[in-house]
mmCIF file of C-alpha atoms in Angstrom:
data_model
loop_
_atom_site.group_PDB
_atom_site.id
_atom_site.type_symbol
_atom_site.label_atom_id
_atom_site.label_comp_id
_atom_site.label_asym_id
_atom_site.label_seq_id
_atom_site.Cartn_x
_atom_site.Cartn_y
_atom_site.Cartn_z
ATOM 1 C CA MET A 1 0.000 0.000 0.000
ATOM 2 C CA SER A 2 1.344 3.388 -0.991
ATOM 3 C CA TYR A 3 1.917 5.911 1.741
ATOM 4 C CA PHE A 4 0.683 8.469 -0.809
ATOM 5 C CA ALA A 5 -2.430 6.560 -1.826
ATOM 6 C CA ASN A 6 -4.587 9.675 -1.761
ATOM 7 C CA ILE A 7 -2.225 12.068 -3.494
ATOM 8 C CA LYS A 8 -3.722 13.806 -6.514
ATOM 9 C CA GLU A 9 -1.922 14.958 -9.614
ATOM 10 C CA LEU A 10 -2.599 18.650 -10.132
ATOM 11 C CA PRO A 11 -2.853 20.313 -13.529
ATOM 12 C CA PRO A 12 0.235 22.246 -14.651
ATOM 13 C CA ASP A 13 0.414 25.926 -13.877
ATOM 14 C CA PRO A 14 -1.377 27.562 -16.835
ATOM 15 C CA LEU A 15 1.304 30.201 -17.424
ATOM 16 C CA PHE A 16 4.294 27.901 -17.197
ATOM 17 C CA GLY A 17 2.414 25.236 -19.145
ATOM 18 C CA LEU A 18 1.938 27.812 -21.889
ATOM 19 C CA LYS A 19 5.660 28.590 -21.816
ATOM 20 C CA ALA A 20 6.488 24.887 -22.119
ATOM 21 C CA ARG A 21 4.275 24.553 -25.207
ATOM 22 C CA TYR A 22 5.880 27.644 -26.706
ATOM 23 C CA ASN A 23 9.388 26.268 -26.115
ATOM 24 C CA ALA A 24 8.428 22.961 -27.736
ATOM 25 C CA ASP A 25 6.982 24.667 -30.828
ATOM 26 C CA SER A 26 9.408 24.374 -33.760
ATOM 27 C CA ARG A 27 7.671 26.943 -35.973
ATOM 28 C CA PRO A 28 10.187 29.706 -36.739
ATOM 29 C CA ASN A 29 7.718 32.593 -36.549
ATOM 30 C CA LYS A 30 6.224 31.816 -33.125
ATOM 31 C CA VAL A 31 5.383 34.729 -30.815
ATOM 32 C CA ASP A 32 5.292 34.609 -27.004
ATOM 33 C CA LEU A 33 2.686 36.985 -25.554
ATOM 34 C CA GLY A 34 2.272 34.933 -22.388
ATOM 35 C CA ILE A 35 4.745 35.385 -19.550
ATOM 36 C CA GLY A 36 5.238 38.993 -18.523
ATOM 37 C CA ALA A 37 8.889 39.685 -19.177
ATOM 38 C CA TYR A 38 10.182 42.693 -21.075
ATOM 39 C CA ARG A 39 11.735 42.111 -24.485
ATOM 40 C CA ASP A 40 13.581 44.588 -26.693
ATOM 41 C CA ASN A 41 12.610 45.389 -30.275
ATOM 42 C CA ASN A 42 14.488 42.296 -31.439
ATOM 43 C CA GLY A 43 12.469 40.081 -29.128
ATOM 44 C CA LYS A 44 15.441 39.478 -26.821
ATOM 45 C CA PRO A 45 15.727 39.762 -23.024
ATOM 46 C CA TRP A 46 17.059 43.189 -22.069
ATOM 47 C CA ILE A 47 19.446 43.823 -19.213
ATOM 48 C CA LEU A 48 18.884 47.408 -18.139
ATOM 49 C CA PRO A 49 21.914 49.676 -18.634
ATOM 50 C CA ALA A 50 21.564 50.741 -15.001
ATOM 51 C CA VAL A 51 21.768 47.087 -13.959
ATOM 52 C CA ARG A 52 24.846 46.402 -16.097
ATOM 53 C CA GLN A 53 26.649 49.378 -14.591
ATOM 54 C CA ALA A 54 25.548 48.476 -11.070
ATOM 55 C CA GLU A 55 26.784 44.904 -11.437
ATOM 56 C CA LYS A 56 30.166 46.130 -12.613
ATOM 57 C CA LYS A 57 30.441 48.582 -9.726
ATOM 58 C CA LEU A 58 29.317 45.979 -7.209
ATOM 59 C CA GLN A 59 31.695 43.271 -8.362
ATOM 60 C CA GLU A 60 34.642 45.654 -8.405
ATOM 61 C CA SER A 61 33.968 46.742 -4.820
ATOM 62 C CA PRO A 62 36.535 45.454 -2.296
ATOM 63 C CA ASN A 63 33.638 44.732 0.082
ATOM 64 C CA TYR A 64 31.740 42.499 -2.355
ATOM 65 C CA ASP A 65 30.972 39.008 -1.028
ATOM 66 C CA HIS A 66 28.380 36.233 -1.016
ATOM 67 C CA GLU A 67 27.776 36.056 2.717
ATOM 68 C CA TYR A 68 24.358 35.457 4.254
ATOM 69 C CA LEU A 69 22.115 38.452 4.749
ATOM 70 C CA GLY A 70 20.401 39.124 8.046
ATOM 71 C CA ILE A 71 16.815 37.918 8.347
ATOM 72 C CA THR A 72 15.408 41.392 7.586
ATOM 73 C CA GLY A 73 17.463 41.570 4.399
ATOM 74 C CA TYR A 74 20.121 43.814 2.912
ATOM 75 C CA ALA A 75 19.679 47.089 4.788
ATOM 76 C CA PRO A 76 20.677 49.509 1.964
ATOM 77 C CA PHE A 77 18.161 47.777 -0.287
ATOM 78 C CA VAL A 78 15.312 47.512 2.205
ATOM 79 C CA GLN A 79 15.624 51.117 3.352
ATOM 80 C CA ASN A 80 15.848 52.592 -0.139
ATOM 81 C CA ALA A 81 13.136 50.347 -1.559
ATOM 82 C CA ALA A 82 10.796 51.909 0.999
ATOM 83 C CA LYS A 83 11.808 55.374 -0.213
ATOM 84 C CA VAL A 84 11.113 54.416 -3.838
ATOM 85 C CA ILE A 85 7.569 53.322 -3.086
ATOM 86 C CA LEU A 86 6.668 55.858 -0.378
ATOM 87 C CA GLY A 87 8.783 58.835 -1.442
ATOM 88 C CA ALA A 88 12.025 59.930 0.181
ATOM 89 C CA ASP A 89 10.185 62.653 2.135
ATOM 90 C CA SER A 90 7.421 60.355 3.393
ATOM 91 C CA PRO A 91 6.235 61.343 6.903
ATOM 92 C CA ALA A 92 5.520 57.676 7.583
ATOM 93 C CA LEU A 93 9.216 56.926 7.152
ATOM 94 C CA ALA A 94 10.292 59.960 9.141
ATOM 95 C CA ASN A 95 7.937 59.051 11.995
ATOM 96 C CA GLY A 96 9.031 55.430 12.216
ATOM 97 C CA ASN A 97 5.698 53.977 11.139
ATOM 98 C CA VAL A 98 7.128 51.662 8.470
ATOM 99 C CA VAL A 99 8.418 48.131 9.004
ATOM 100 C CA SER A 100 10.154 46.656 5.946
ATOM 101 C CA GLN A 101 11.204 43.081 5.244
ATOM 102 C CA GLN A 102 13.093 41.732 2.220
ATOM 103 C CA THR A 103 11.260 38.918 0.430
ATOM 104 C CA LEU A 104 11.469 36.603 -2.556
ATOM 105 C CA SER A 105 10.245 39.192 -5.045
ATOM 106 C CA GLY A 106 6.563 40.128 -5.190
ATOM 107 C CA THR A 107 5.194 36.614 -4.838
ATOM 108 C CA GLY A 108 7.211 36.115 -1.664
ATOM 109 C CA ALA A 109 6.054 39.498 -0.394
ATOM 110 C CA LEU A 110 2.424 38.547 -0.933
ATOM 111 C CA HIS A 111 2.904 35.242 0.842
ATOM 112 C CA VAL A 112 4.723 36.766 3.817
ATOM 113 C CA ALA A 113 2.122 39.537 4.041
ATOM 114 C CA GLY A 114 -0.701 37.020 3.868
ATOM 115 C CA VAL A 115 0.738 34.788 6.597
ATOM 116 C CA PHE A 116 1.444 37.819 8.779
ATOM 117 C CA LEU A 117 -2.095 39.165 8.420
ATOM 118 C CA TYR A 118 -3.751 35.777 8.858
ATOM 119 C CA ARG A 119 -1.900 35.192 12.115
ATOM 120 C CA ASN A 120 -2.075 38.693 13.569
ATOM 121 C CA LEU A 121 -4.960 40.725 12.157
ATOM 122 C CA THR A 122 -7.818 41.349 14.598
ATOM 123 C CA SER A 123 -9.740 43.905 12.576
ATOM 124 C CA GLY A 124 -13.234 42.504 13.057
ATOM 125 C CA PRO A 125 -15.514 39.998 11.331
ATOM 126 C CA GLY A 126 -13.673 40.365 8.037
ATOM 127 C CA SER A 127 -10.151 39.691 9.324
ATOM 128 C CA LYS A 128 -10.003 36.268 7.627
ATOM 129 C CA ARG A 129 -11.737 37.423 4.457
ATOM 130 C CA LEU A 130 -9.759 38.766 1.512
ATOM 131 C CA TYR A 131 -11.036 40.385 -1.671
ATOM 132 C CA LEU A 132 -9.368 40.158 -5.084
ATOM 133 C CA SER A 133 -10.309 42.037 -8.227
ATOM 134 C CA LYS A 134 -12.259 40.090 -10.844
ATOM 135 C CA PRO A 135 -10.179 39.294 -12.829
ATOM 136 C CA THR A 136 -6.788 39.324 -11.125
ATOM 137 C CA TRP A 137 -3.367 37.707 -11.420
ATOM 138 C CA ALA A 138 -4.086 33.974 -11.209
ATOM 139 C CA ASN A 139 -1.444 33.299 -8.545
ATOM 140 C CA HIS A 140 -3.213 35.627 -6.110
ATOM 141 C CA HIS A 141 -5.914 32.992 -5.600
ATOM 142 C CA GLN A 142 -3.668 30.118 -4.638
ATOM 143 C CA ILE A 143 -1.353 32.242 -2.486
ATOM 144 C CA PHE A 144 -4.179 33.385 -0.240
ATOM 145 C CA THR A 145 -6.413 30.307 -0.289
ATOM 146 C CA ASP A 146 -3.434 28.133 0.669
ATOM 147 C CA ILE A 147 -2.834 30.401 3.676
ATOM 148 C CA GLY A 148 -6.440 29.882 4.769
ATOM 149 C CA PHE A 149 -8.272 33.080 3.841
ATOM 150 C CA GLN A 150 -11.816 33.065 2.599
ATOM 151 C CA VAL A 151 -11.162 34.626 -0.804
ATOM 152 C CA ASP A 152 -13.917 36.676 -2.433
ATOM 153 C CA SER A 153 -13.852 39.125 -5.338
ATOM 154 C CA TYR A 154 -14.838 42.655 -6.150
ATOM 155 C CA PRO A 155 -16.116 43.698 -9.602
ATOM 156 C CA TYR A 156 -13.454 45.308 -11.768
ATOM 157 C CA TRP A 157 -13.720 44.643 -15.516
ATOM 158 C CA LYS A 158 -16.925 45.249 -17.440
ATOM 159 C CA GLU A 159 -17.792 43.794 -20.838
ATOM 160 C CA ASP A 160 -17.456 47.233 -22.412
ATOM 161 C CA LYS A 161 -13.775 47.168 -21.280
ATOM 162 C CA THR A 162 -14.196 49.848 -18.627
ATOM 163 C CA LEU A 163 -13.753 49.800 -14.865
ATOM 164 C CA ASP A 164 -16.761 48.638 -12.845
ATOM 165 C CA PHE A 165 -16.243 51.486 -10.427
ATOM 166 C CA ASP A 166 -19.713 51.403 -8.873
ATOM 167 C CA GLY A 167 -19.504 47.649 -8.302
ATOM 168 C CA PHE A 168 -16.063 48.067 -6.754
ATOM 169 C CA VAL A 169 -17.290 50.739 -4.315
ATOM 170 C CA ASP A 170 -20.443 48.781 -3.448
ATOM 171 C CA THR A 171 -18.387 45.721 -2.529
ATOM 172 C CA ILE A 172 -16.149 47.809 -0.267
ATOM 173 C CA LYS A 173 -19.235 49.140 1.509
ATOM 174 C CA THR A 174 -20.923 45.745 1.953
ATOM 175 C CA ALA A 175 -17.868 43.631 2.859
ATOM 176 C CA PRO A 176 -17.604 42.591 6.545
ATOM 177 C CA ARG A 177 -15.781 45.257 8.500
ATOM 178 C CA GLY A 178 -12.045 44.685 8.688
ATOM 179 C CA SER A 179 -11.747 42.747 5.431
ATOM 180 C CA ILE A 180 -8.537 42.815 3.374
ATOM 181 C CA PHE A 181 -8.669 44.323 -0.114
ATOM 182 C CA VAL A 182 -5.831 43.409 -2.465
ATOM 183 C CA LEU A 183 -5.228 46.412 -4.729
ATOM 184 C CA HIS A 184 -3.015 46.632 -7.808
ATOM 185 C CA ALA A 185 -1.018 49.812 -7.256
ATOM 186 C CA CYS A 186 -0.735 50.478 -11.002
ATOM 187 C CA ALA A 187 -0.728 48.644 -14.361
ATOM 188 C CA HIS A 188 -3.445 46.228 -13.251
ATOM 189 C CA ASN A 189 -2.710 42.618 -14.159
ATOM 190 C CA PRO A 190 -4.332 41.284 -16.325
ATOM 191 C CA THR A 191 -6.475 44.154 -17.613
ATOM 192 C CA GLY A 192 -4.034 47.073 -17.862
ATOM 193 C CA LEU A 193 -6.934 49.219 -16.636
ATOM 194 C CA ASP A 194 -6.269 51.502 -13.657
ATOM 195 C CA PRO A 195 -8.584 53.783 -11.659
ATOM 196 C CA THR A 196 -8.078 57.506 -12.156
ATOM 197 C CA LYS A 197 -6.610 59.547 -9.324
ATOM 198 C CA GLU A 198 -10.083 60.777 -8.424
ATOM 199 C CA GLN A 199 -11.409 57.210 -8.395
ATOM 200 C CA TRP A 200 -8.517 56.075 -6.193
ATOM 201 C CA GLN A 201 -9.430 58.782 -3.697
ATOM 202 C CA VAL A 202 -13.030 57.556 -3.510
ATOM 203 C CA LEU A 203 -12.016 53.889 -3.302
ATOM 204 C CA LEU A 204 -9.436 54.383 -0.564
ATOM 205 C CA THR A 205 -11.721 56.658 1.452
ATOM 206 C CA ALA A 206 -14.402 53.946 1.303
ATOM 207 C CA ILE A 207 -11.861 51.335 2.418
ATOM 208 C CA PHE A 208 -10.901 53.412 5.448
ATOM 209 C CA ASP A 209 -14.523 54.416 6.197
ATOM 210 C CA ASN A 210 -15.386 50.726 6.477
ATOM 211 C CA GLY A 211 -12.359 49.738 8.522
ATOM 212 C CA HIS A 212 -10.813 47.552 5.821
ATOM 213 C CA VAL A 213 -7.121 46.836 5.346
ATOM 214 C CA PRO A 214 -5.558 47.748 1.975
ATOM 215 C CA LEU A 215 -2.913 45.346 0.716
ATOM 216 C CA PHE A 216 -1.143 46.857 -2.304
ATOM 217 C CA ASP A 217 0.527 44.648 -4.881
ATOM 218 C CA SER A 218 3.119 46.890 -6.561
ATOM 219 C CA ALA A 219 4.743 44.858 -9.317
ATOM 220 C CA TYR A 220 4.910 47.499 -12.053
ATOM 221 C CA GLN A 221 5.996 50.820 -10.564
ATOM 222 C CA GLY A 222 7.430 52.803 -13.477
ATOM 223 C CA PHE A 223 5.824 50.566 -16.105
ATOM 224 C CA ALA A 224 2.448 52.285 -16.314
ATOM 225 C CA SER A 225 3.583 55.845 -16.969
ATOM 226 C CA GLY A 226 7.378 55.657 -16.975
ATOM 227 C CA SER A 227 7.369 57.682 -13.734
ATOM 228 C CA LEU A 228 8.116 56.092 -10.363
ATOM 229 C CA ASP A 229 6.295 58.883 -8.545
ATOM 230 C CA GLN A 230 3.191 58.891 -10.707
ATOM 231 C CA ASP A 231 2.812 55.124 -10.512
ATOM 232 C CA ALA A 232 2.983 55.245 -6.703
ATOM 233 C CA TYR A 233 0.048 57.663 -6.443
ATOM 234 C CA SER A 234 -2.467 55.194 -5.004
ATOM 235 C CA ILE A 235 -0.076 54.018 -2.296
ATOM 236 C CA ARG A 236 1.085 57.472 -1.299
ATOM 237 C CA TYR A 237 -2.482 58.771 -1.166
ATOM 238 C CA ALA A 238 -3.452 55.884 1.104
ATOM 239 C CA VAL A 239 -0.498 56.465 3.422
ATOM 240 C CA ALA A 240 -1.175 60.213 3.585
ATOM 241 C CA ASN A 241 -4.787 59.522 4.571
ATOM 242 C CA GLN A 242 -4.258 56.463 6.759
ATOM 243 C CA ARG A 243 -6.402 56.116 9.854
ATOM 244 C CA ALA A 244 -6.186 53.299 12.407
ATOM 245 C CA GLU A 245 -5.951 50.526 9.832
ATOM 246 C CA PRO A 246 -2.567 49.141 8.837
ATOM 247 C CA ILE A 247 -1.434 49.441 5.225
ATOM 248 C CA VAL A 248 0.544 46.622 3.643
ATOM 249 C CA ILE A 249 2.635 47.026 0.484
ATOM 250 C CA CYS A 250 4.141 44.166 -1.519
ATOM 251 C CA GLN A 251 6.901 45.463 -3.774
ATOM 252 C CA SER A 252 8.756 43.732 -6.592
ATOM 253 C CA PHE A 253 11.770 44.776 -8.672
ATOM 254 C CA ALA A 254 11.372 41.882 -11.122
ATOM 255 C CA LYS A 255 9.790 43.955 -13.873
ATOM 256 C CA ASN A 256 10.990 47.512 -13.307
ATOM 257 C CA ALA A 257 14.633 46.490 -12.818
ATOM 258 C CA GLY A 258 14.527 43.415 -15.048
ATOM 259 C CA MET A 259 15.628 41.281 -12.082
ATOM 260 C CA TYR A 260 13.171 38.474 -12.841
ATOM 261 C CA GLY A 261 15.225 35.485 -11.721
ATOM 262 C CA GLU A 262 16.989 37.231 -8.845
ATOM 263 C CA ARG A 263 13.771 37.477 -6.800
ATOM 264 C CA VAL A 264 14.157 40.976 -5.375
ATOM 265 C CA GLY A 265 11.267 42.264 -3.316
ATOM 266 C CA CYS A 266 10.007 43.748 -0.057
ATOM 267 C CA VAL A 267 6.953 43.803 2.117
ATOM 268 C CA HIS A 268 6.234 47.021 4.007
ATOM 269 C CA VAL A 269 3.780 47.204 6.899
ATOM 270 C CA ILE A 270 2.694 50.695 7.934
ATOM 271 C CA SER A 271 1.086 51.144 11.331
ATOM 272 C CA LYS A 272 -0.045 54.376 12.952
ATOM 273 C CA ASP A 273 0.967 52.873 16.305
ATOM 274 C CA THR A 274 4.759 53.109 16.554
ATOM 275 C CA LYS A 275 4.675 51.121 19.822
ATOM 276 C CA ILE A 276 4.054 47.898 17.911
ATOM 277 C CA THR A 277 6.535 48.307 15.052
ATOM 278 C CA LYS A 278 9.119 46.136 16.814
ATOM 279 C CA ALA A 279 6.529 43.413 17.320
ATOM 280 C CA ILE A 280 5.608 43.589 13.634
ATOM 281 C CA ALA A 281 9.268 43.289 12.665
ATOM 282 C CA THR A 282 9.756 40.214 14.846
ATOM 283 C CA GLN A 283 6.701 38.520 13.361
ATOM 284 C CA LEU A 284 7.888 39.166 9.797
ATOM 285 C CA ASN A 285 11.355 37.911 10.754
ATOM 286 C CA LYS A 286 9.884 34.698 12.148
ATOM 287 C CA ILE A 287 7.986 33.960 8.936
ATOM 288 C CA VAL A 288 11.039 34.544 6.743
ATOM 289 C CA ARG A 289 13.378 32.642 9.058
ATOM 290 C CA SER A 290 11.134 29.577 9.097
ATOM 291 C CA GLU A 291 10.619 29.543 5.333
ATOM 292 C CA VAL A 292 13.830 30.715 3.633
ATOM 293 C CA SER A 293 16.131 31.704 6.506
ATOM 294 C CA SER A 294 17.197 34.864 4.675
ATOM 295 C CA ALA A 295 16.508 36.435 1.302
ATOM 296 C CA PRO A 296 18.880 36.164 -1.695
ATOM 297 C CA ALA A 297 21.707 38.675 -1.568
ATOM 298 C CA TYR A 298 22.934 39.289 -5.106
ATOM 299 C CA GLY A 299 19.872 40.896 -6.661
ATOM 300 C CA SER A 300 19.194 43.087 -3.655
ATOM 301 C CA LYS A 301 22.794 44.344 -3.726
ATOM 302 C CA VAL A 302 22.487 45.191 -7.424
ATOM 303 C CA VAL A 303 19.259 47.112 -6.884
ATOM 304 C CA ALA A 304 20.668 48.826 -3.779
ATOM 305 C CA THR A 305 23.666 49.957 -5.833
ATOM 306 C CA ILE A 306 21.263 51.613 -8.268
ATOM 307 C CA LEU A 307 19.163 53.191 -5.533
ATOM 308 C CA THR A 308 22.153 54.642 -3.664
ATOM 309 C CA ASP A 309 24.112 55.992 -6.646
ATOM 310 C CA PRO A 310 22.573 59.220 -8.032
ATOM 311 C CA GLN A 311 23.964 58.633 -11.521
ATOM 312 C CA LEU A 312 22.705 55.055 -11.683
ATOM 313 C CA TYR A 313 19.358 56.109 -10.248
ATOM 314 C CA GLU A 314 18.926 58.626 -13.065
ATOM 315 C CA GLN A 315 19.947 55.956 -15.579
ATOM 316 C CA TRP A 316 17.331 53.624 -14.107
ATOM 317 C CA LYS A 317 14.624 56.245 -14.527
ATOM 318 C CA GLN A 318 15.668 56.620 -18.172
ATOM 319 C CA ASP A 319 15.504 52.837 -18.567
ATOM 320 C CA LEU A 320 11.944 52.860 -17.258
ATOM 321 C CA VAL A 321 11.002 55.450 -19.867
ATOM 322 C CA THR A 322 12.670 53.320 -22.556
ATOM 323 C CA MET A 323 10.646 50.241 -21.589
ATOM 324 C CA SER A 324 7.300 51.912 -20.989
ATOM 325 C CA SER A 325 7.592 53.975 -24.189
ATOM 326 C CA ARG A 326 8.370 50.935 -26.328
ATOM 327 C CA ILE A 327 5.432 49.042 -24.875
ATOM 328 C CA HIS A 328 3.112 51.975 -25.560
ATOM 329 C CA SER A 329 4.366 52.244 -29.139
ATOM 330 C CA MET A 330 3.550 48.545 -29.637
ATOM 331 C CA ARG A 331 0.043 49.145 -28.296
ATOM 332 C CA VAL A 332 -0.455 51.874 -30.879
ATOM 333 C CA LYS A 333 0.956 49.773 -33.745
ATOM 334 C CA LEU A 334 -1.184 46.774 -32.862
ATOM 335 C CA ARG A 335 -4.330 48.894 -32.609
ATOM 336 C CA ASP A 336 -3.551 50.708 -35.864
ATOM 337 C CA SER A 337 -2.801 47.442 -37.682
ATOM 338 C CA LEU A 338 -6.116 45.951 -36.574
ATOM 339 C CA LYS A 339 -7.934 49.066 -37.699
ATOM 340 C CA ALA A 340 -6.170 48.969 -41.072
ATOM 341 C CA LEU A 341 -7.276 45.349 -41.515
ATOM 342 C CA GLY A 342 -10.841 46.255 -40.654
ATOM 343 C CA THR A 343 -10.859 43.694 -37.876
ATOM 344 C CA PRO A 344 -14.372 43.489 -36.399
ATOM 345 C CA GLY A 345 -14.729 45.263 -33.075
ATOM 346 C CA ASN A 346 -13.301 48.332 -31.392
ATOM 347 C CA TRP A 347 -9.629 47.967 -30.445
ATOM 348 C CA ASP A 348 -8.991 51.339 -28.813
ATOM 349 C CA HIS A 349 -8.857 49.660 -25.406
ATOM 350 C CA ILE A 350 -5.415 48.271 -26.304
ATOM 351 C CA VAL A 351 -4.033 51.824 -26.353
ATOM 352 C CA ASN A 352 -6.091 53.060 -23.417
ATOM 353 C CA GLN A 353 -4.713 50.350 -21.141
ATOM 354 C CA VAL A 354 -1.309 50.731 -19.475
ATOM 355 C CA GLY A 355 1.590 48.582 -18.384
ATOM 356 C CA MET A 356 2.838 45.282 -19.666
ATOM 357 C CA PHE A 357 -0.490 43.575 -20.351
ATOM 358 C CA SER A 358 -3.579 44.065 -22.456
ATOM 359 C CA PHE A 359 -6.861 42.329 -21.764
ATOM 360 C CA THR A 360 -7.644 41.902 -25.437
ATOM 361 C CA GLY A 361 -11.212 40.623 -25.170
ATOM 362 C CA LEU A 362 -10.348 37.517 -27.189
ATOM 363 C CA SER A 363 -12.183 34.362 -26.117
ATOM 364 C CA ALA A 364 -10.520 31.136 -24.998
ATOM 365 C CA GLU A 365 -11.522 29.556 -28.315
ATOM 366 C CA GLN A 366 -9.935 32.380 -30.267
ATOM 367 C CA VAL A 367 -6.772 32.175 -28.155
ATOM 368 C CA ALA A 368 -6.572 28.418 -28.822
ATOM 369 C CA ARG A 369 -6.837 29.044 -32.564
ATOM 370 C CA LEU A 370 -4.119 31.703 -32.372
ATOM 371 C CA GLU A 371 -1.789 29.131 -30.837
ATOM 372 C CA LYS A 372 -2.705 26.218 -33.107
ATOM 373 C CA ASN A 373 -2.930 28.004 -36.451
ATOM 374 C CA HIS A 374 -0.627 30.999 -36.014
ATOM 375 C CA ALA A 375 1.954 30.104 -33.324
ATOM 376 C CA VAL A 376 0.878 33.151 -31.291
ATOM 377 C CA TYR A 377 0.810 32.267 -27.604
ATOM 378 C CA LEU A 378 -1.195 34.032 -24.899
ATOM 379 C CA VAL A 379 -3.151 32.877 -21.867
ATOM 380 C CA SER A 380 -6.707 31.613 -22.324
ATOM 381 C CA SER A 381 -8.228 34.670 -20.639
ATOM 382 C CA GLY A 382 -7.104 36.766 -23.606
ATOM 383 C CA ARG A 383 -4.402 38.569 -21.654
ATOM 384 C CA ALA A 384 -1.496 39.468 -23.932
ATOM 385 C CA SER A 385 1.955 40.587 -22.852
ATOM 386 C CA ILE A 386 2.504 43.589 -25.108
ATOM 387 C CA ALA A 387 6.217 43.418 -24.286
ATOM 388 C CA GLY A 388 6.386 40.378 -26.570
ATOM 389 C CA LEU A 389 5.509 42.499 -29.606
ATOM 390 C CA ASN A 390 8.119 44.197 -31.776
ATOM 391 C CA ASP A 391 8.402 45.813 -35.187
ATOM 392 C CA GLY A 392 9.163 42.415 -36.709
ATOM 393 C CA ASN A 393 6.039 40.606 -35.507
ATOM 394 C CA VAL A 394 3.321 43.118 -34.649
ATOM 395 C CA GLU A 395 1.710 43.141 -38.099
ATOM 396 C CA ARG A 396 1.694 39.345 -38.291
ATOM 397 C CA VAL A 397 0.101 39.175 -34.839
ATOM 398 C CA ALA A 398 -2.555 41.655 -35.995
ATOM 399 C CA GLN A 399 -3.225 39.510 -39.053
ATOM 400 C CA ALA A 400 -3.523 36.423 -36.844
ATOM 401 C CA ILE A 401 -5.963 38.178 -34.515
ATOM 402 C CA ASP A 402 -7.944 39.365 -37.507
ATOM 403 C CA GLU A 403 -8.235 35.794 -38.813
ATOM 404 C CA VAL A 404 -9.389 34.261 -35.536
ATOM 405 C CA VAL A 405 -11.863 37.062 -34.848
ATOM 406 C CA ARG A 406 -13.438 36.542 -38.248
ATOM 407 C CA HIS A 407 -13.382 32.746 -37.872
ATOM 408 C CA VAL A 408 -14.564 32.462 -34.263
ATOM 409 C CA LYS A 409 -17.261 34.978 -33.520
ATOM 410 C CA THR A 410 -17.527 36.566 -30.100
ATOM 411 C CA LYS A 411 -18.586 39.882 -28.629
ATOM 412 C CA LEU A 412 -15.719 42.367 -28.981
#
């Protein structure tokens, strides 16, 4: 008798399963619009110039080593990461209200934040209930359900490709007091549709009015607009208007520094009560110590080198403009190519969305035909990574979309 008689084989992760099919495809003109990783105009991975220079400076330093980090992480990284997301002049930082912990990129930050809140939050009847946007990044669901939260959703995307603002606000008002709302700080994944500044103000006021806890997932700071400050608006507004509720921020440098495989991230917990910040820090330390002992050092040292060198920091900001501008130009070219082909439907939403992804509106059947007949790969929801487009493939992708839209009818 097997000791694992009841074990069940789970389906492959949809995103990595898609990548495996793409890698196995021998067609020379295949296009990967699945996994969200920036590519240059030749379709190649791009190491940011700021990162190249930082690596050189780091490795030439006489103090460079591969020793363990402390449990909290690499201090120059953790401290300056907080300044990037909150602003160097943030009163919350000056007043000692922020507790920061290095994590395994954004996914690790979300997991650590979730475990911390599940164990420690006593906000009321909603303290074990967590709300995700509908739709959201698929991994959000399994991160928080595996921790034990009751995971619900708030309306976000409407069929006319606009934000369901009223539904969003209504859910905030009717959720049990003290619930957790996971918010995409900018460049919403998968839709690319963000609230306006005025809408953020209403949403965050409603969250605080109802005693809820905002948990920001910041994976794309600098990717929506090209500006670190502009893309942090929702977080900084929340912190400036914080009441008794804690604010939790999960921060990743995978996308905006191109440090995908180095797993560079932070979780920041902001409490109005400075008397408990040490307790918060010890709880975060315990979670990290029991799971990974300490975070990876190399990537955090590279990013810290950028954040602490004024010249490299300016180069990084230029790199963000380079990436966000190229992605926007691909949005425009794809939209214009579809219009030139007379593709049924309105495709302006591709340009109106921001960040790495576009929620195209294509159906699962249309996406399957794109893969089978045209070697164009994207996830079944219709989310496309615009970073995978370039001048050499954008027209062919438009032609492929045109064919499947005409062949497989749906409401677009």
